[in-house]
Short mmCIF file of C-alpha atoms in Angstrom, two decimals:
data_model
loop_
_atom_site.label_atom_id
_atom_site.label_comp_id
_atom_site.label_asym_id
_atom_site.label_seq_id
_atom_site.Cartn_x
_atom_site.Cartn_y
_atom_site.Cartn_z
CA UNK N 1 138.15 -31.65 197.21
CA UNK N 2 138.24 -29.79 193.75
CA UNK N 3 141.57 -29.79 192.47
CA UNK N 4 143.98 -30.83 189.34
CA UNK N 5 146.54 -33.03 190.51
CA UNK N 6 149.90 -33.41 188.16
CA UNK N 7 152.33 -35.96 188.38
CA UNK N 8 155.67 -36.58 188.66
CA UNK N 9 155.94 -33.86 191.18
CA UNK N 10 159.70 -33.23 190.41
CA UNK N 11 161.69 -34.82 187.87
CA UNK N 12 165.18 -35.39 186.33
CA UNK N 13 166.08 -37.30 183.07
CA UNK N 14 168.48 -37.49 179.74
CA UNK N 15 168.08 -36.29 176.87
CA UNK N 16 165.98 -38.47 174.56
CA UNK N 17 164.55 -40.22 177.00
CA UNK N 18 160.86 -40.54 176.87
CA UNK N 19 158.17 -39.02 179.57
CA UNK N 20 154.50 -38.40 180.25
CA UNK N 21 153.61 -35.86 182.69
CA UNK N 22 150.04 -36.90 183.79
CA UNK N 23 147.72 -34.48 184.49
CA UNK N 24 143.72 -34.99 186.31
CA UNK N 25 140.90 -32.84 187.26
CA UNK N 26 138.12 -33.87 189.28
CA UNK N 27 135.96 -30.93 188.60
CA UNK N 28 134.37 -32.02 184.96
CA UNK N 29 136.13 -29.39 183.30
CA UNK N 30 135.66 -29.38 179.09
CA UNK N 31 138.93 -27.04 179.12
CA UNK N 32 142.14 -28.00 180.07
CA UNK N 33 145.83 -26.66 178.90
CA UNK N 34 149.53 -27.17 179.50
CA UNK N 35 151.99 -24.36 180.41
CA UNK N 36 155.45 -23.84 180.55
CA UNK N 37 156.85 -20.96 183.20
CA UNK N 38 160.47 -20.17 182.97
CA UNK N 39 162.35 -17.04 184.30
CA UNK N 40 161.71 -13.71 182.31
CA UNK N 41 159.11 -15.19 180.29
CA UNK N 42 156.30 -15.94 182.16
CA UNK N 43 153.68 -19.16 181.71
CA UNK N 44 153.57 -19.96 178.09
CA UNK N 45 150.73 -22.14 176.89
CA UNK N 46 152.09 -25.34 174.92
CA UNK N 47 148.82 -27.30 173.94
CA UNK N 48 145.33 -27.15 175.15
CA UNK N 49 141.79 -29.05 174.96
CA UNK N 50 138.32 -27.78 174.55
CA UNK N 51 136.83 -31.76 175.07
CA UNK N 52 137.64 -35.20 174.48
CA UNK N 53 139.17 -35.69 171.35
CA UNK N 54 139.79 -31.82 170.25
CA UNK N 55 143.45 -30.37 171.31
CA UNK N 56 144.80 -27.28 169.73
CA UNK N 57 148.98 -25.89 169.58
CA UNK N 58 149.28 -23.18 171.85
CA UNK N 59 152.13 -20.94 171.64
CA UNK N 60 155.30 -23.24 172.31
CA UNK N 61 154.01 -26.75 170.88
CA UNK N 62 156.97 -27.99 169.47
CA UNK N 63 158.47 -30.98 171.10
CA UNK N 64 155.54 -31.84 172.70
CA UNK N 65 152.26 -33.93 172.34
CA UNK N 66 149.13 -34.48 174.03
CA UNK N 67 146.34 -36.55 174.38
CA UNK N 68 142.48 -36.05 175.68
CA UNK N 69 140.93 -39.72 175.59
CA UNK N 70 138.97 -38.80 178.71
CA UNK N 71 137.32 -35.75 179.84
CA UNK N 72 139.26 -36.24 183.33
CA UNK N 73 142.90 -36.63 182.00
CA UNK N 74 145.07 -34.42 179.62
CA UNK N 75 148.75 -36.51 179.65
CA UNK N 76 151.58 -34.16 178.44
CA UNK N 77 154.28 -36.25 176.50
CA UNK N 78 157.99 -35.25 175.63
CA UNK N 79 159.29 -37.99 172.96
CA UNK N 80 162.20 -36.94 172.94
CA UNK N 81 163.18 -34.11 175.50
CA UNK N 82 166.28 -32.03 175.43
CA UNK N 83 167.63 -29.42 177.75
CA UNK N 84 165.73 -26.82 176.53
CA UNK N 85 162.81 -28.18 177.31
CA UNK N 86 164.03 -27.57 181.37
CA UNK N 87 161.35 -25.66 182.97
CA UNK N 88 158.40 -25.87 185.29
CA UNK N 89 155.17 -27.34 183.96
CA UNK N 90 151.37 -26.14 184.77
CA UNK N 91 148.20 -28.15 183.83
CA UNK N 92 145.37 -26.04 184.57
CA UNK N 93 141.65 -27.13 183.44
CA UNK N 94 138.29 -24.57 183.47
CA UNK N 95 134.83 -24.72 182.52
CA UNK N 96 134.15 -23.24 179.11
CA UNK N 97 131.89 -20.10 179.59
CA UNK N 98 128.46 -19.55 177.27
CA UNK N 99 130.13 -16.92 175.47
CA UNK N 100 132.78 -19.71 174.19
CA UNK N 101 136.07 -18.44 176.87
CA UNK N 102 137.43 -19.69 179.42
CA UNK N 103 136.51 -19.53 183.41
CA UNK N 104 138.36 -19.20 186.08
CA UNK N 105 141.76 -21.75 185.59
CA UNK N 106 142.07 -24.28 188.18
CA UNK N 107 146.11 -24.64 188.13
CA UNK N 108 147.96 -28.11 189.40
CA UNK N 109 150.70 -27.48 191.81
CA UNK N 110 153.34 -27.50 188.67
CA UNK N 111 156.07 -30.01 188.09
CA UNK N 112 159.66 -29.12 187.63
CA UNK N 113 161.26 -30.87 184.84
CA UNK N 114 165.32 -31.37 184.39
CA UNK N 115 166.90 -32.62 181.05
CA UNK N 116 170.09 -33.08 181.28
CA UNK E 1 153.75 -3.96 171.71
CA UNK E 2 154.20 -6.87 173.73
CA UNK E 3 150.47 -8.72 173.61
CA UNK E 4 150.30 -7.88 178.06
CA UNK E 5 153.04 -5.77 179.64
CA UNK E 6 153.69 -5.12 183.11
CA UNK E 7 155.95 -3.45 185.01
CA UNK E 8 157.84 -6.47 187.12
CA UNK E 9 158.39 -4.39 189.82
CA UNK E 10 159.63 -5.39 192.43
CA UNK E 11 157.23 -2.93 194.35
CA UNK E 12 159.00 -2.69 197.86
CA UNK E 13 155.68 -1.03 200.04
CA UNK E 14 155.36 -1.08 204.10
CA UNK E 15 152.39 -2.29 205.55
CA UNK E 16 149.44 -0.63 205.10
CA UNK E 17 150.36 1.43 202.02
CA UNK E 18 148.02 1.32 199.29
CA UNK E 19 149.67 -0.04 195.64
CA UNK E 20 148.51 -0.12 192.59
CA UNK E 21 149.42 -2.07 189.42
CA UNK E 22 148.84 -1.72 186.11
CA UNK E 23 148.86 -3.82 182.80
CA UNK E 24 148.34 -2.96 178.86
CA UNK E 25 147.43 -5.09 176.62
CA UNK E 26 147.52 -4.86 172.73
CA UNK E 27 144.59 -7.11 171.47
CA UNK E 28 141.60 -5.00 171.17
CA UNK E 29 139.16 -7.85 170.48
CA UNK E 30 139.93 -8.66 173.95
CA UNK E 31 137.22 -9.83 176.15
CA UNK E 32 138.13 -11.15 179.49
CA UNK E 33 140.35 -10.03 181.91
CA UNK E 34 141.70 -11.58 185.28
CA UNK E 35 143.91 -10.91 187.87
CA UNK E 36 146.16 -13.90 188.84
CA UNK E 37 148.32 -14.19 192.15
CA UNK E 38 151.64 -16.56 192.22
CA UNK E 39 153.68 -17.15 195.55
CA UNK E 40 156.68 -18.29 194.92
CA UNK E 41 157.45 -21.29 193.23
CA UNK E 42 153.59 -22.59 193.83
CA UNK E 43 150.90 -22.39 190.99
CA UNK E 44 148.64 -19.31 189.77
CA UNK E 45 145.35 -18.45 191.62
CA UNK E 46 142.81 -16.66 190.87
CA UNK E 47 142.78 -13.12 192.84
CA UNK E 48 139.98 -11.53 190.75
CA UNK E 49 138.36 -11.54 187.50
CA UNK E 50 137.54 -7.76 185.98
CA UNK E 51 133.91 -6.36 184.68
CA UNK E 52 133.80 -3.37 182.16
CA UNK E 53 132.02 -1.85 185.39
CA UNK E 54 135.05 -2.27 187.40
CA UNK E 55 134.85 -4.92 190.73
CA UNK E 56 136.13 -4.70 194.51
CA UNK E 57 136.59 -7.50 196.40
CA UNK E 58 137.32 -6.41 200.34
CA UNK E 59 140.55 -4.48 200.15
CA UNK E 60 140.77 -5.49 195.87
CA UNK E 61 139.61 -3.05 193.52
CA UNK E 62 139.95 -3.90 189.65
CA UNK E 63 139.41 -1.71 187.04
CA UNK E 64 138.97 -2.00 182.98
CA UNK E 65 139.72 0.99 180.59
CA UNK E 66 138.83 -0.75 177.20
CA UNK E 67 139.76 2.78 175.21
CA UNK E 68 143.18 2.66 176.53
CA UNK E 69 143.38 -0.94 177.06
CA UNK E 70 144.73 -1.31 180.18
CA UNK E 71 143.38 -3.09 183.38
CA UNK E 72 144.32 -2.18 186.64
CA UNK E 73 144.69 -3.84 190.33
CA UNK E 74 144.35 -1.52 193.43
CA UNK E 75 145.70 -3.31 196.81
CA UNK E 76 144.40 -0.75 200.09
CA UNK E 77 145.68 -1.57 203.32
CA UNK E 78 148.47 -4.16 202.55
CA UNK E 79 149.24 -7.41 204.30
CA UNK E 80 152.59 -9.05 204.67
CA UNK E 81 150.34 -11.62 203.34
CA UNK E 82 149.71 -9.95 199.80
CA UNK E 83 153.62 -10.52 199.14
CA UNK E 84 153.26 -12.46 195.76
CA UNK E 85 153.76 -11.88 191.99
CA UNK E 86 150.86 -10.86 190.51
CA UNK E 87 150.18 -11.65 186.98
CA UNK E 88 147.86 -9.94 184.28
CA UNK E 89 146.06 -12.30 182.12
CA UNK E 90 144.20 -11.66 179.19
CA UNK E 91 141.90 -13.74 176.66
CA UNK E 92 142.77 -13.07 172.50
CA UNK E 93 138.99 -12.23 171.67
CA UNK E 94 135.55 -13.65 171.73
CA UNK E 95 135.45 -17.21 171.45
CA UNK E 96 139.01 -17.64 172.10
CA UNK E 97 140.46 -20.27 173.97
CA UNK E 98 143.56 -18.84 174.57
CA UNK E 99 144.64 -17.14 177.42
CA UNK E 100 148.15 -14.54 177.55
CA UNK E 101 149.79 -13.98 180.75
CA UNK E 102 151.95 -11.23 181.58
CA UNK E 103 154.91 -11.92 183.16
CA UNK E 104 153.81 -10.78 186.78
CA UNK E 105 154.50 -7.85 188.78
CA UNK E 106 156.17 -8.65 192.09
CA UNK E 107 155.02 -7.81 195.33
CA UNK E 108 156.96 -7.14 198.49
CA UNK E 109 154.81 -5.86 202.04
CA UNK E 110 157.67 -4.98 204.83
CA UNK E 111 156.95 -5.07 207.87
#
């Protein structure tokens, strides 16, 4: 079954303390990105990846970092997280069109993030 | 102008009625244009994409005005099922990577 499968599900942690949100598609996808969604202000993309190896900022990078080492996997890391950083995470991952966009987005089922 | 606006509704219809939403968006180098549906709490899905031409898809009818740069979604017949937020999302020009999302229009079929 196609799908992009994110992990931990639902979490809660301290501020400061280090996490990795792992993200995996099974689809081949070259594109894959990271969004935020919090009330009022919609999804928000933080990073994104147009292959292995090349990741761009998106809109709210700070305080986050990623990583593509394989085509499959696009880990989303908070060093250092702090309460502000409370919200509900979406991996999604596409094929890149000819034209150089983006396809349809294949979303994981989100994971919702607490920093106390 | 906000880069996609749409009205968050809630739109409060009865069953059957025909709604319509609509989204602007500010980036005129703009190239693709999709239609998004989000139940609550569960992840975006793709409802539609929309063509310059304009696109139905059973009771789904997008449409694309490029001169006033707004795209609209047409729902006929409603379904308690269609109760969602529906979310406007636009690419930032050719080539671009980058996708903006409006921040939905909400949905509500009564019985």
């Amino acid at each position: 079954e196609a799908q992009v499968t994110q992990n931990p599900r639902y979490l809660i942690t301290v501020t400061g303390k280090k996490l990795t949100v792992t993200c995996s598609q099974n689809m081949n996808h070259e594109y894959m990105s990271w969004y935020r969604q919090d009330p009022g202000l919609g999804l928000r993309q933080i990073y994104y990846s147009m292959n292995v190896e090349v990741t761009d900022k998106g809109d709210v990078p700070e305080g986050y970092k990623v990583s593509r080492k394989e085509k499959r996997n696009f880990p989303l890391i908070l060093e250092s997280p702090s309460p502000n950083q409370t919200s509900l995470y979406f991996c999604a991952s596409s094929f890149l069109t000819s034209g150089g966009n983006t396809g349809e987005l294949f979303f994981g089922e989100g994971s919702r993030l607490t920093v106390l | 102008r906000k880069e996609v606006e749409q009205d968050p509704g809630p739109f409060n219809v009865p069953e059957g009625a025909t709604v319509a939403f609509n989204c602007t968006y500010s980036n005129s180098a703009s190239q693709s244009f999709f239609w998004y549906r989000q139940d609550c709490r569960k992840e975006p899905k793709l409802l539609m994409s929309v063509y310059s031409s304009g696109n139905e898809d059973g009771r789904f009818t997008a449409q694309l005005n490029r001169a006033s740069q707004y795209i609209s979604l047409l729902i006929r017949d409603s379904k308690l099922s269609d109760s969602a937020t529906y979310l406007c999302v636009v690419n930032r020009g050719a080539g671009s990577y980058q996708l903006t999302f409006g921040k939905g229009t909400k949905l509500s079929v009564i019985p």
